[in-house]
XYZ file of C-alpha atoms in Angstrom:
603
model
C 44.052 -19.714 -98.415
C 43.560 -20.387 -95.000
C 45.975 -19.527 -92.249
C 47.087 -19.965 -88.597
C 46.896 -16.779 -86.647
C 47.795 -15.754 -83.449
C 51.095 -14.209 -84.898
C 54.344 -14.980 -85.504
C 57.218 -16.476 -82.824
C 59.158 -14.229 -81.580
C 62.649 -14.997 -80.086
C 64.126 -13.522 -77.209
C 66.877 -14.779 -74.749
C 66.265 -18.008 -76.209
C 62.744 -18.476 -74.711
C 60.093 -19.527 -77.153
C 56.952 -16.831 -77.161
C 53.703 -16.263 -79.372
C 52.521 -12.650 -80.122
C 49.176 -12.741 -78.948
C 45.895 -12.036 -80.726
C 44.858 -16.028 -81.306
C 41.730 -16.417 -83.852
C 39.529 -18.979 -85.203
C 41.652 -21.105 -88.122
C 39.444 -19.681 -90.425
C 40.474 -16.054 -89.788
C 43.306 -13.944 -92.004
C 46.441 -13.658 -90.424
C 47.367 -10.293 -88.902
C 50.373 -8.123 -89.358
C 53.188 -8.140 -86.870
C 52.077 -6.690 -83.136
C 53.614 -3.476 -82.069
C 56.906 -3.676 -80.166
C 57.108 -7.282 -81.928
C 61.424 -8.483 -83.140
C 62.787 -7.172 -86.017
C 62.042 -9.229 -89.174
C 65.088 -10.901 -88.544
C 64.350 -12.646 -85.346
C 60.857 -13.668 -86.958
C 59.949 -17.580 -87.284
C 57.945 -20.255 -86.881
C 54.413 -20.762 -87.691
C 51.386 -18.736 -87.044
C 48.982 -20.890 -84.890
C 46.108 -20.427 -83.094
C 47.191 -21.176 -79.387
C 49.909 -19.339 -77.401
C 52.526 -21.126 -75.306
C 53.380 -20.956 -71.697
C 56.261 -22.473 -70.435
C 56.320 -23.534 -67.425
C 59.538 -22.501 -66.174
C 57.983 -19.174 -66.291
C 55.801 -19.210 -64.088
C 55.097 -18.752 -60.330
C 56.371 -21.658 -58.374
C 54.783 -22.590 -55.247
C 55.254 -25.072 -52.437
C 58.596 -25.880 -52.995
C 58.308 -26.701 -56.774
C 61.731 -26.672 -58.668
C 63.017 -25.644 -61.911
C 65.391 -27.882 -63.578
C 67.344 -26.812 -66.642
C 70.014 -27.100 -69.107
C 71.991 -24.413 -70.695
C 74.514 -23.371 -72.824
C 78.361 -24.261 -71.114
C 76.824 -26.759 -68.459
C 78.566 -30.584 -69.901
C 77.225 -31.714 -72.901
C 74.251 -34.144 -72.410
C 75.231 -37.689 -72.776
C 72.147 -39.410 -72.757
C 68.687 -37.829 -72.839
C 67.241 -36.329 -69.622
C 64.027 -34.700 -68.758
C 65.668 -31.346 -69.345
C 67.194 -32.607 -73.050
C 63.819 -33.334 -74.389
C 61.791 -30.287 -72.639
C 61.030 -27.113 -74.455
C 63.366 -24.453 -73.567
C 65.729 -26.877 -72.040
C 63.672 -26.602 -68.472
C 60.862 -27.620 -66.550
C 58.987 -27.721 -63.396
C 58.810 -30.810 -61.083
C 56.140 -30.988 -58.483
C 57.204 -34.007 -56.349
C 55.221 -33.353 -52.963
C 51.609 -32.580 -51.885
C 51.273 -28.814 -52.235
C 53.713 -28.393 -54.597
C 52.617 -26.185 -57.707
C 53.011 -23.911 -61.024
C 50.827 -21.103 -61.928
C 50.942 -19.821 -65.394
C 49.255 -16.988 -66.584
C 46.825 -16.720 -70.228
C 48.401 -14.112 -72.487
C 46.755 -15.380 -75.448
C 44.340 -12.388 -75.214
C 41.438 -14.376 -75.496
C 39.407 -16.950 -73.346
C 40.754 -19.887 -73.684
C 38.470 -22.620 -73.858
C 41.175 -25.915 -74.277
C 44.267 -26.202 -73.157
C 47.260 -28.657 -73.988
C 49.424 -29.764 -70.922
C 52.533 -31.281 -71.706
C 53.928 -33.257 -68.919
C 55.783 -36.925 -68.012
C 55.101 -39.028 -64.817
C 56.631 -41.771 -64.068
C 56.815 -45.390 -66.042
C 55.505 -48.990 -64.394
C 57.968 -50.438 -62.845
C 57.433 -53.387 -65.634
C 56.902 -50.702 -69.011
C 53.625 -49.925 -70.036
C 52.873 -47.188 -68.221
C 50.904 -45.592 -65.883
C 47.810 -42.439 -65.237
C 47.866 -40.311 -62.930
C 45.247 -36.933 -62.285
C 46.590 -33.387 -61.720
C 44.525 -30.709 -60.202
C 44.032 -27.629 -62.500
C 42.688 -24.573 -60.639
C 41.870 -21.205 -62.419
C 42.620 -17.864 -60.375
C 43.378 -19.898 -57.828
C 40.008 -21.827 -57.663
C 39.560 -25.918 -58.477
C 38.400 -26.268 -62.188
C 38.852 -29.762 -62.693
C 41.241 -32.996 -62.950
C 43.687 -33.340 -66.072
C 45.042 -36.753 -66.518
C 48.586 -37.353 -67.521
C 49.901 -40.887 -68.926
C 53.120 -42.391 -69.146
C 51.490 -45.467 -71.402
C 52.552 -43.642 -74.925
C 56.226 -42.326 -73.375
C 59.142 -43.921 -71.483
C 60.924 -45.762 -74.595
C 63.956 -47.457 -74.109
C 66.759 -47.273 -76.544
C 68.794 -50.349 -77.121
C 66.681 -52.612 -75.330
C 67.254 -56.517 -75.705
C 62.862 -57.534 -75.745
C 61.498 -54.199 -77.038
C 61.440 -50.945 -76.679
C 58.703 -50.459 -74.079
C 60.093 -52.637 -71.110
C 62.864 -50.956 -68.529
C 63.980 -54.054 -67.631
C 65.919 -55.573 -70.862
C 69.072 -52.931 -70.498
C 67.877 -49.988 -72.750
C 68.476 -46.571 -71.688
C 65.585 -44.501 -71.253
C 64.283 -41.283 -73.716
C 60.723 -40.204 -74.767
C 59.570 -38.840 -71.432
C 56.579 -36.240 -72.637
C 53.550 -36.205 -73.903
C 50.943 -33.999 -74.576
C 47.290 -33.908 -73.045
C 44.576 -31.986 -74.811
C 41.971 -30.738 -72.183
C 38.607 -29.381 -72.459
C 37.832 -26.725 -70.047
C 35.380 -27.469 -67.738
C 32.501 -24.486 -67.373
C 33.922 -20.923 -68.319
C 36.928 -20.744 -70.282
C 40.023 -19.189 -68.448
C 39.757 -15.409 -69.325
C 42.450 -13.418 -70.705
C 45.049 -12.859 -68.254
C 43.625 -15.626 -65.479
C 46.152 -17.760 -63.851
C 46.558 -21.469 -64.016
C 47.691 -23.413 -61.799
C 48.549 -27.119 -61.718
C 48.758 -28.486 -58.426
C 49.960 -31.691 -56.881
C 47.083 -32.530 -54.586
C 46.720 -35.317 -52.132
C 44.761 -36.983 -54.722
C 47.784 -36.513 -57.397
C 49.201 -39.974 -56.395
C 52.095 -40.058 -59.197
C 55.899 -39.624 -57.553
C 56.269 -36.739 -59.424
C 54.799 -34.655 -62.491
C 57.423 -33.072 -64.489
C 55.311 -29.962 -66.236
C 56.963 -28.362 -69.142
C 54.136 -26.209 -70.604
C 50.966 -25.456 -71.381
C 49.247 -24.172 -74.701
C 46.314 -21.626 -73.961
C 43.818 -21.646 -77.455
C 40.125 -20.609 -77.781
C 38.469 -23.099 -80.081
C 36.269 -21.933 -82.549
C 32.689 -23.418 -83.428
C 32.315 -26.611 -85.668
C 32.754 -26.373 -89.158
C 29.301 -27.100 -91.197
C 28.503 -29.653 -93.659
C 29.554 -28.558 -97.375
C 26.852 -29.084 -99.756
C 26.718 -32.048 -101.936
C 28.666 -34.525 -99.529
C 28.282 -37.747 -98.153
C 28.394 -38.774 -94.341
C 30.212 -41.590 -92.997
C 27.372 -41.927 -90.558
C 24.952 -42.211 -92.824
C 26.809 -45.201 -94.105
C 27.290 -46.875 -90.512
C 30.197 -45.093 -89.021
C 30.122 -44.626 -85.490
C 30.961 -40.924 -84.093
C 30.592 -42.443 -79.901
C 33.770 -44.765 -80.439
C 31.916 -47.925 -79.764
C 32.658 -50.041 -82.376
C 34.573 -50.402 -85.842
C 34.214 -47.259 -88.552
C 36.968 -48.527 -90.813
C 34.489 -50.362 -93.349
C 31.644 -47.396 -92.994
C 34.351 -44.570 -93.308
C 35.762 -46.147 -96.574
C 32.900 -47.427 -98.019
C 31.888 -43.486 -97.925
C 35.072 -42.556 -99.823
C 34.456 -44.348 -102.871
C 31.092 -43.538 -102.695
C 31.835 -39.746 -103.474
C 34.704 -40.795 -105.897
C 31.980 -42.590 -108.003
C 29.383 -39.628 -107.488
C 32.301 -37.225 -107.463
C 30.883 -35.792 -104.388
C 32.812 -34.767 -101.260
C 32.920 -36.624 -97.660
C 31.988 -35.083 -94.282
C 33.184 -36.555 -91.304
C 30.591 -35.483 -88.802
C 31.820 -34.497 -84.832
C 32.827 -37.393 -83.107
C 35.559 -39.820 -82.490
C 35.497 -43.366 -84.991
C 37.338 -45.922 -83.809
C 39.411 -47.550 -87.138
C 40.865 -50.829 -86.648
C 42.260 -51.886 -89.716
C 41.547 -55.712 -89.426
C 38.176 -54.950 -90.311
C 39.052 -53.532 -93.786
C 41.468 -55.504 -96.753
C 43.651 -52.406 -96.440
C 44.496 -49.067 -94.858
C 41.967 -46.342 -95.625
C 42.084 -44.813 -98.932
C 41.582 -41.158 -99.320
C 42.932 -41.291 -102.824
C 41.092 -38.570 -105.088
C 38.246 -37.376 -103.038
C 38.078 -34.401 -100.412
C 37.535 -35.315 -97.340
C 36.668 -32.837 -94.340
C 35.753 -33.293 -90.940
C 34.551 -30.692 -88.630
C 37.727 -29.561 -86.912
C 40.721 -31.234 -85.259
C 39.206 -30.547 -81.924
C 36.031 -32.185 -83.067
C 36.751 -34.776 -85.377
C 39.111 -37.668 -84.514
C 39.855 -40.834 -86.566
C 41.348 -42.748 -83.606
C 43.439 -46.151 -84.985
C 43.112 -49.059 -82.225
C 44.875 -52.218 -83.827
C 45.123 -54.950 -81.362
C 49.185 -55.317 -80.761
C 51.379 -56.604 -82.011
C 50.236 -54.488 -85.229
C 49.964 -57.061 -88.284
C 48.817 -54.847 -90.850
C 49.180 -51.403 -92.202
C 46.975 -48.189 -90.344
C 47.802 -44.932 -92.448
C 45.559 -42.978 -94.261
C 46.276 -42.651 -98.072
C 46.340 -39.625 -99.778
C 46.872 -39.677 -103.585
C 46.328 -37.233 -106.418
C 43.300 -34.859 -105.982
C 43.252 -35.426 -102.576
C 42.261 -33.110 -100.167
C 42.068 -33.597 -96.251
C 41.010 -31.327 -93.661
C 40.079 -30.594 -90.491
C 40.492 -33.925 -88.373
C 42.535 -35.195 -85.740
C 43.923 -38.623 -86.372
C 45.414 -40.406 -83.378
C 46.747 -44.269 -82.505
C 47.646 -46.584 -79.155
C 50.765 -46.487 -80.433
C 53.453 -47.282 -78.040
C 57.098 -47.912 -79.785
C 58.104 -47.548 -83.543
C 57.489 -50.269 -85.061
C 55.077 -49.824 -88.403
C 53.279 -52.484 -88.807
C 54.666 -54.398 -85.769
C 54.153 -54.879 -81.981
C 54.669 -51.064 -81.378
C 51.700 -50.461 -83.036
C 52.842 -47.202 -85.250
C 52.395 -46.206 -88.217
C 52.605 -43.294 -90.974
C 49.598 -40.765 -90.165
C 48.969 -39.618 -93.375
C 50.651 -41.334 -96.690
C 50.820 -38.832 -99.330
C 51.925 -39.194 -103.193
C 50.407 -39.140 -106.694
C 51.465 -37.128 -109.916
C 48.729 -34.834 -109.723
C 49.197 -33.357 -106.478
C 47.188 -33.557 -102.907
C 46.485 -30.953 -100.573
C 46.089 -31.426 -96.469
C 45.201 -28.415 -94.260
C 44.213 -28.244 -90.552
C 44.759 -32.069 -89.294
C 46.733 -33.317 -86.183
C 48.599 -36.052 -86.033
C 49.254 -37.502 -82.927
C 50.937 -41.313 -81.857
C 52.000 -41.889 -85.233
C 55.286 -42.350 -86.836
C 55.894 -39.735 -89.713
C 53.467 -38.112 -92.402
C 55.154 -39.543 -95.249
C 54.885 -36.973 -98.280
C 55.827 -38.285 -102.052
C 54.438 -37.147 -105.366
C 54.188 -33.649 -107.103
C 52.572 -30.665 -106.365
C 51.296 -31.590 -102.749
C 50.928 -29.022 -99.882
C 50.909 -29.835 -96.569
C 49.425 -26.288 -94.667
C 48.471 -24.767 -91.215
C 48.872 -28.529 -89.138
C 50.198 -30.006 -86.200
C 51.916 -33.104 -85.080
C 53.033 -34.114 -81.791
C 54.122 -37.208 -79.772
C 55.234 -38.858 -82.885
C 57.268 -42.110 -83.258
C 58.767 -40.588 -86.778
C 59.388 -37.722 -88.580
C 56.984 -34.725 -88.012
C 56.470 -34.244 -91.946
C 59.037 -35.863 -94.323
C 58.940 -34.671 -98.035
C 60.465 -37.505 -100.094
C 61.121 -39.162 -103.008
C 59.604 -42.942 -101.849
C 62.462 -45.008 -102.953
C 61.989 -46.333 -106.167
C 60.960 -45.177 -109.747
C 57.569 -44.200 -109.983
C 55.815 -41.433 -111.430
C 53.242 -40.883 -108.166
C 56.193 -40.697 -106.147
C 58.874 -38.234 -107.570
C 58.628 -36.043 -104.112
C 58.653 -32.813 -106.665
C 57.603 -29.557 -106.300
C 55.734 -30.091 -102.644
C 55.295 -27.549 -100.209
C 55.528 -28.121 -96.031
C 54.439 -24.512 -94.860
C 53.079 -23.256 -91.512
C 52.692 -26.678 -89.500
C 53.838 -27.351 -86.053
C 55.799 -30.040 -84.908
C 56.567 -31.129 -81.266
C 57.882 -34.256 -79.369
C 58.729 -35.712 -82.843
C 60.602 -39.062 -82.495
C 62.692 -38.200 -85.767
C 63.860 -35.069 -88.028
C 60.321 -32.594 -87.238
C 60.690 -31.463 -90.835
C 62.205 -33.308 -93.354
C 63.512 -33.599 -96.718
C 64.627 -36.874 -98.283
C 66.118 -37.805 -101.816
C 66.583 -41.306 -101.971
C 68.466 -42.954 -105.048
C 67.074 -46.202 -103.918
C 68.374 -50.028 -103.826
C 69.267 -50.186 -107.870
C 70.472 -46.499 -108.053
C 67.781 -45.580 -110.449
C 65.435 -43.633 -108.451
C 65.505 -40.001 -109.842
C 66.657 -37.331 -107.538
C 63.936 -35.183 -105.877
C 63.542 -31.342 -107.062
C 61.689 -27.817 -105.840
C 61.026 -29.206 -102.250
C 59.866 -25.726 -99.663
C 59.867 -26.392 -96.259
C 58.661 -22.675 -94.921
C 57.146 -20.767 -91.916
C 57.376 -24.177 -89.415
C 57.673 -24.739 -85.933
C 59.569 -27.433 -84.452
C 59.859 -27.936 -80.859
C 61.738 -30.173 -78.838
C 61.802 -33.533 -80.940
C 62.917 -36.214 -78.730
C 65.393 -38.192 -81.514
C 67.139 -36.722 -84.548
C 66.811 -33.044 -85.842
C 64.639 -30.243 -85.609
C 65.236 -29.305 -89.336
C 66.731 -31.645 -92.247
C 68.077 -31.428 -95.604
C 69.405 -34.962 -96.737
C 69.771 -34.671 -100.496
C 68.066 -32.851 -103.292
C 68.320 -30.155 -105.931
C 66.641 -26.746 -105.121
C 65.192 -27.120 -101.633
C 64.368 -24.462 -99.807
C 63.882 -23.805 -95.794
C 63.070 -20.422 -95.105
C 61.448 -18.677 -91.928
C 61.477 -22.060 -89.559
C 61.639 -22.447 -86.232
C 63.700 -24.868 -83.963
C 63.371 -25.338 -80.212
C 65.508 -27.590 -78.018
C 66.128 -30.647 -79.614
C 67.449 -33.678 -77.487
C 69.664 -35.792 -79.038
C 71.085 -34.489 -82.251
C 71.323 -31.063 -84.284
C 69.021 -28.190 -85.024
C 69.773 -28.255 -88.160
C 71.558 -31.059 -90.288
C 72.588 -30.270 -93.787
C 74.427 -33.127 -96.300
C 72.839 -36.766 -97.099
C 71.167 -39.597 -95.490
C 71.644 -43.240 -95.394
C 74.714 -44.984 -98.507
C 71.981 -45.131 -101.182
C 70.724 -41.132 -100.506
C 71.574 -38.707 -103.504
C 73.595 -35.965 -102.508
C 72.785 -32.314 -102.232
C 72.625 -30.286 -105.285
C 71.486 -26.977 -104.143
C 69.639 -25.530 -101.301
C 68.934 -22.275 -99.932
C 68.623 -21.811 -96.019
C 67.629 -18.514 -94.847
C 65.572 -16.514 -92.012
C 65.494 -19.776 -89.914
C 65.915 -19.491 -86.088
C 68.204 -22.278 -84.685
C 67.681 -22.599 -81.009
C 69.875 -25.136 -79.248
C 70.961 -28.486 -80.643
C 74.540 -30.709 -80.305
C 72.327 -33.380 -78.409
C 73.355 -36.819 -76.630
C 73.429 -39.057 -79.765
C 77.309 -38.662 -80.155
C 78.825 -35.344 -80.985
C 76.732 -33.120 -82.576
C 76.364 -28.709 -82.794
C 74.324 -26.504 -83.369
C 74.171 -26.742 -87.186
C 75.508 -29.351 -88.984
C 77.114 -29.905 -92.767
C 77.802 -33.424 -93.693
C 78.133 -35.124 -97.085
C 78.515 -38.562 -98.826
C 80.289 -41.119 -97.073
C 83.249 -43.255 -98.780
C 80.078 -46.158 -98.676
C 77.498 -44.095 -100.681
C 77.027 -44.561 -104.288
C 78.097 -40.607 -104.336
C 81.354 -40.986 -102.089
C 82.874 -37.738 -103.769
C 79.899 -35.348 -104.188
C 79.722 -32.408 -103.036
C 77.032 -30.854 -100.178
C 76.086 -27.481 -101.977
C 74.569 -25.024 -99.773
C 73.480 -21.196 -99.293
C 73.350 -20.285 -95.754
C 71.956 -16.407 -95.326
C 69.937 -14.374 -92.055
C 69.327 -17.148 -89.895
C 69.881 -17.072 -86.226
C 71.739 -19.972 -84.414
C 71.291 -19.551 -80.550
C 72.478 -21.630 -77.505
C 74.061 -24.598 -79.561
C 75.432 -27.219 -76.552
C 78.375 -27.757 -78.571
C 79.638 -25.342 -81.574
C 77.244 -23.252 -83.182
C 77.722 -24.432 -86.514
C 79.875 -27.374 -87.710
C 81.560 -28.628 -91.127
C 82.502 -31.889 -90.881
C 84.879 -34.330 -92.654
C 83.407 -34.186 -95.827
C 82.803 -32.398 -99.282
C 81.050 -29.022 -98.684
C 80.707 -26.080 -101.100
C 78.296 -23.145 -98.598
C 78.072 -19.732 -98.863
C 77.553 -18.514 -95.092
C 76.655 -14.668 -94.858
C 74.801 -12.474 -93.012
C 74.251 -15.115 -90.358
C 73.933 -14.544 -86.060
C 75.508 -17.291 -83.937
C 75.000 -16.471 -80.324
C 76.243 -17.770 -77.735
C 77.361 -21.510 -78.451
C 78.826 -23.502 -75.326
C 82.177 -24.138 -77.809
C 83.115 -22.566 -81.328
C 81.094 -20.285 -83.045
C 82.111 -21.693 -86.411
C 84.620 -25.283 -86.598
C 85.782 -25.996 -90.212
C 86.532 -29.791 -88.698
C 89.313 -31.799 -89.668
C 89.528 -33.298 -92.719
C 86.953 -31.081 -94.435
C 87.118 -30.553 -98.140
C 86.182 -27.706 -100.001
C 84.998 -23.822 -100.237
C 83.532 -21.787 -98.425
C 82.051 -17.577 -98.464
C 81.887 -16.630 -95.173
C 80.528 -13.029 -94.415
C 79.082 -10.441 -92.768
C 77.973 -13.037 -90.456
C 78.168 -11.934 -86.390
C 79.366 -14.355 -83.215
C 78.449 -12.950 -80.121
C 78.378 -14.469 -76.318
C 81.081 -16.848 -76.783
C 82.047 -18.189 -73.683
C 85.923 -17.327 -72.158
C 88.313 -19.181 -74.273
C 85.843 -19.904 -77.538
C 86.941 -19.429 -80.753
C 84.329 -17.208 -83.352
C 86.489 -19.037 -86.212
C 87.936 -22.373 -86.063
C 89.544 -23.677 -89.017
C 91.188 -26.786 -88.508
C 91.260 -27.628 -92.131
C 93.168 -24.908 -93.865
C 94.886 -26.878 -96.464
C 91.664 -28.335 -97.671
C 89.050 -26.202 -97.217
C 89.406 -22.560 -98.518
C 87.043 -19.768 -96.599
C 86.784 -16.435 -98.415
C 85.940 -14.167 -95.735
């Protein structure tokens, strides 16, 4: 099996770090770098690119750092600093105002990912704007950064994209892959984005940049078929969805493989009867910095754009992208699922990036989803579920989310979802493993989620400054959602959380609502080494509801409020021990308990 490389995060002082040593995808994983964290404060995925953040780095000009942090008020609407990475970033607002960064990756980097907001229209839709990027202080080359897939508006009365109809603003990122012009930036070079007299946004607001060397293209495997060869068109200039899927089932009757060559194929999905159809075939393309299926529907969106993966599937190695501007599948926001996963026989996806999409929807049994990225999403990052009705291709048992990263997700980054459906009769969803993720910053709902299920496990995640609700949310979703039968959560690092959308902590346990079809269930969880740090609100929360945990062996450091809240009104047990609060601020409890006669804590 194939893994990301460049080592595992590494937590300190709440920043977010990568031990450096970055490889090609292809390359084994290496152990732990001297001088790394104990095992304990070990997370995330191993990827291939290292992060700098921006707040960081060497300010120049006049540049500020703006920030949020543990014991300032709790956000009450999302804010630059809600949705950035770390809770900071850097504004450059005048000419001559800069941030230098420096490469610690230990290799050349030869791309780099800037992720940034400008400004909106003054109407919605968006605007570009160019940033100088020097390297050691000399001018490499102009980056462009575009508002036209951020500045949503929540609660608008026309749609979500105009600033005029009373909405309140969120979604303020996005990311900006760049190509290095000439050399790549050696090992230890500085970068340095500058506001030039040329930069002519009002302001950039910089929150970091993600330093990767880029291996060659992946070559042809023997005995497949080439979506050029069948009319595809790798220099974007007109339609590929007919060529790419009359390929497909092409190599499903020859039972040959698919090769999608270097380039980027423009798939509008007018031209085809349906979405394309992956269903049974592998399918590889040459690398997701090489090979991009880019989905242009004219808006408003009238039909479906995913890509369907069913059983004996396997994708790899491609970037699939949209003009996506609001969440709206298969309306005028133009978004859609990136990749739609089920089948009884199980799929497997490695090395793809989704970007502009709403979630990668993942049903079935047996799937894998390995060693990929999603970012700037309207949805969930990667959402293992049970599809909503009876059938035996979409059971959601048994699949595996491990080693992907997840950032600027506009829902839960990872995901698990057991749905009992309209009639009740949907079966509930088993064996889910959501392992060895990153999540960073998503810009609505959680970084990690557990809503329903029977032995799910999240072990060895990451979670980074999430915006508007919890790190980590534990119980049900939604009236018709089947309650939580078991689930182990351990070695997970909870950073931040207790966001703007109401009051919400660090970690939260919830269960069945007097509406659900399960109003007295119980939330059954096992809670052991995981590290909540720098919760807004209380580091971990039990609310008004049915809960049976076993908490042990747990760090909570420093919350802004309680280290633990048994809430009101909560019903139930609870093992809490050898668990450690630390850095509470003056006048914060480690143990609140304000539901004695109801729930019982053996301690």
């Amino acid at each position: 099996m194939t893994l990301w490389v460049a080592g595992a995060a590494v937590l300190g002082c709440g920043a977010y770090a990568v031990l450096p040593g970055a490889r090609s995808e292809a390359d084994a994983a290496p152990a732990p770098a001297a001088g790394a964290a104990p095992a304990a404060e070990q997370a995330g995925a191993r990827t291939p690119f290292v992060i700098a953040e921006a707040e960081k780095g060497e300010l120049g000009g006049g540049a500020t750092t703006h920030a949020l942090k543990p014991g300032d008020p709790a956000p009450t609407k999302a804010s630059p600093e809600t949705e950035a990475s770390g809770y900071s970033y850097v504004r450059l607002a005048k000419t001559g105002q800069a941030v230098a960064v420096a490469n610690t990756s230990g290799k050349p980097a030869n791309t780099l990912v800037v992720r940034a907001s400008v400004p909106d229209a003054p109407q919605g839709g968006g605007i570009d704007a160019s940033l100088n990027l020097y390297v050691d202080g000399a001018f490499r080359q102009a980056v462009t950064i575009s508002s036209k897939q951020a500045w949503n508006y929540r609660g608008a009365t026309t749609n979500a994209d105009d600033p005029n109809a009373g909405g309140v603003a969120y979604r303020f990122y996005n990311e900006f892959p760049v190509r290095i012009t000439g050399a790549p930036i050696p090992a230890g070079s500085k970068v340095t984005l500058r506001k030039d007299a040329a930069n002519t946004a009002a302001y950039y607001d910089v929150d970091s940049l993600d330093f990767e060397n880029v291996g060659a293209p992946r070559t042809r495997p023997a005995d497949s078929l080439s979506v050029v060869d069948q009319g595809a068109d790798p220099a974007f200039a007109k339609d590929s969805t007919v060529a790419i899927q009359k390929t497909v089932d092409l190599a499903r009757q020859q039972h040959k493989s698919v090769w999608i060559p270097e380039g980027k194929y423009l798939t509008n999905s007018y031209a085809g009867a349906a979405p394309l159809d992956f269903s049974g075939v592998t399918v590889r393309g040459v690398g997701m910095w090489y090979t991009t299926i880019y989905r242009r529907p004219p808006l408003p969106a009238k039909q479906r754009t995913k890509i369907q993966v069913g059983s004996h599937t396997v994708l790899s190695d491609i970037q699939i992208d949209s003009n996506a501007v609001y969440r709206d599948i298969g309306g005028p926001g133009g978004a859609d699922y990136g990749i739609a996963a089920n089948g009884s026989e199980g799929w497997l996806v490695e090395r793809i990036w989704t970007r502009h999409t709403d979630a990668n929807w993942l049903s079935g049994t047996g799937g894998t989803v390995r060693d990929s990225r999603t970012s700037d999403s309207y949805g969930d990052g990667f959402n293992i579920n049970n599809g909503g009705k009876p059938s035996p291709d979409g059971r959601g048992d048994d699949i595996t989310v491990q080693n992907n990263f997840a950032r600027n997700t506009g829902d839960d980054s990872f995901a698990v979802y057991s749905d009992a459906g309209a009639n009740g009769d949907n079966g509930q969803l088993t064996g889910a493993r959501v392992l060895n993720n990153t999540a960073i910053a998503p810009w609505w709902a959680n970084g990690l989620r557990i809503a329903g299920g029977k032995d799910i496990q999240f072990k060895d995640n990451l979670v980074q400054s999430v915006s508007s609700n919890s790190a980590m949310e534990v119980g049900i979703f939604g009236d018709t959602g089947h309650p939580l039968e078991s689930a182990t959560v351990s070695g997970n690092v909870l950073i931040g959380g207790s966001g703007w959308n109401g009051t919400r902590h660090g970690v939260q346990i919830t269960s069945p609502g007097p509406n659900s079809r399960f109003p007295d269930a119980y939330t059954n969880v096992t809670m052991t080494g995981n590290t909540l740090r720098g919760s807004l609100r209380a580091g971990l929360f039990v609310s008004k509801s049915h809960v049976r945990m076993t908490f042990t062996d747990n760090v909570v450091d420093g919350p802004a409020k309680q280290g633990i809240w048994i809430g009101e009104g909560a019903v139930g047990t609870g093992t809490f021990a050898r668990n450690t609060v630390r850095n509470l601020l003056p006048g914060q409890a480690e143990l609140q308990n304000d539901a004695k006669d109801t729930f019982k804590l053996t301690q």
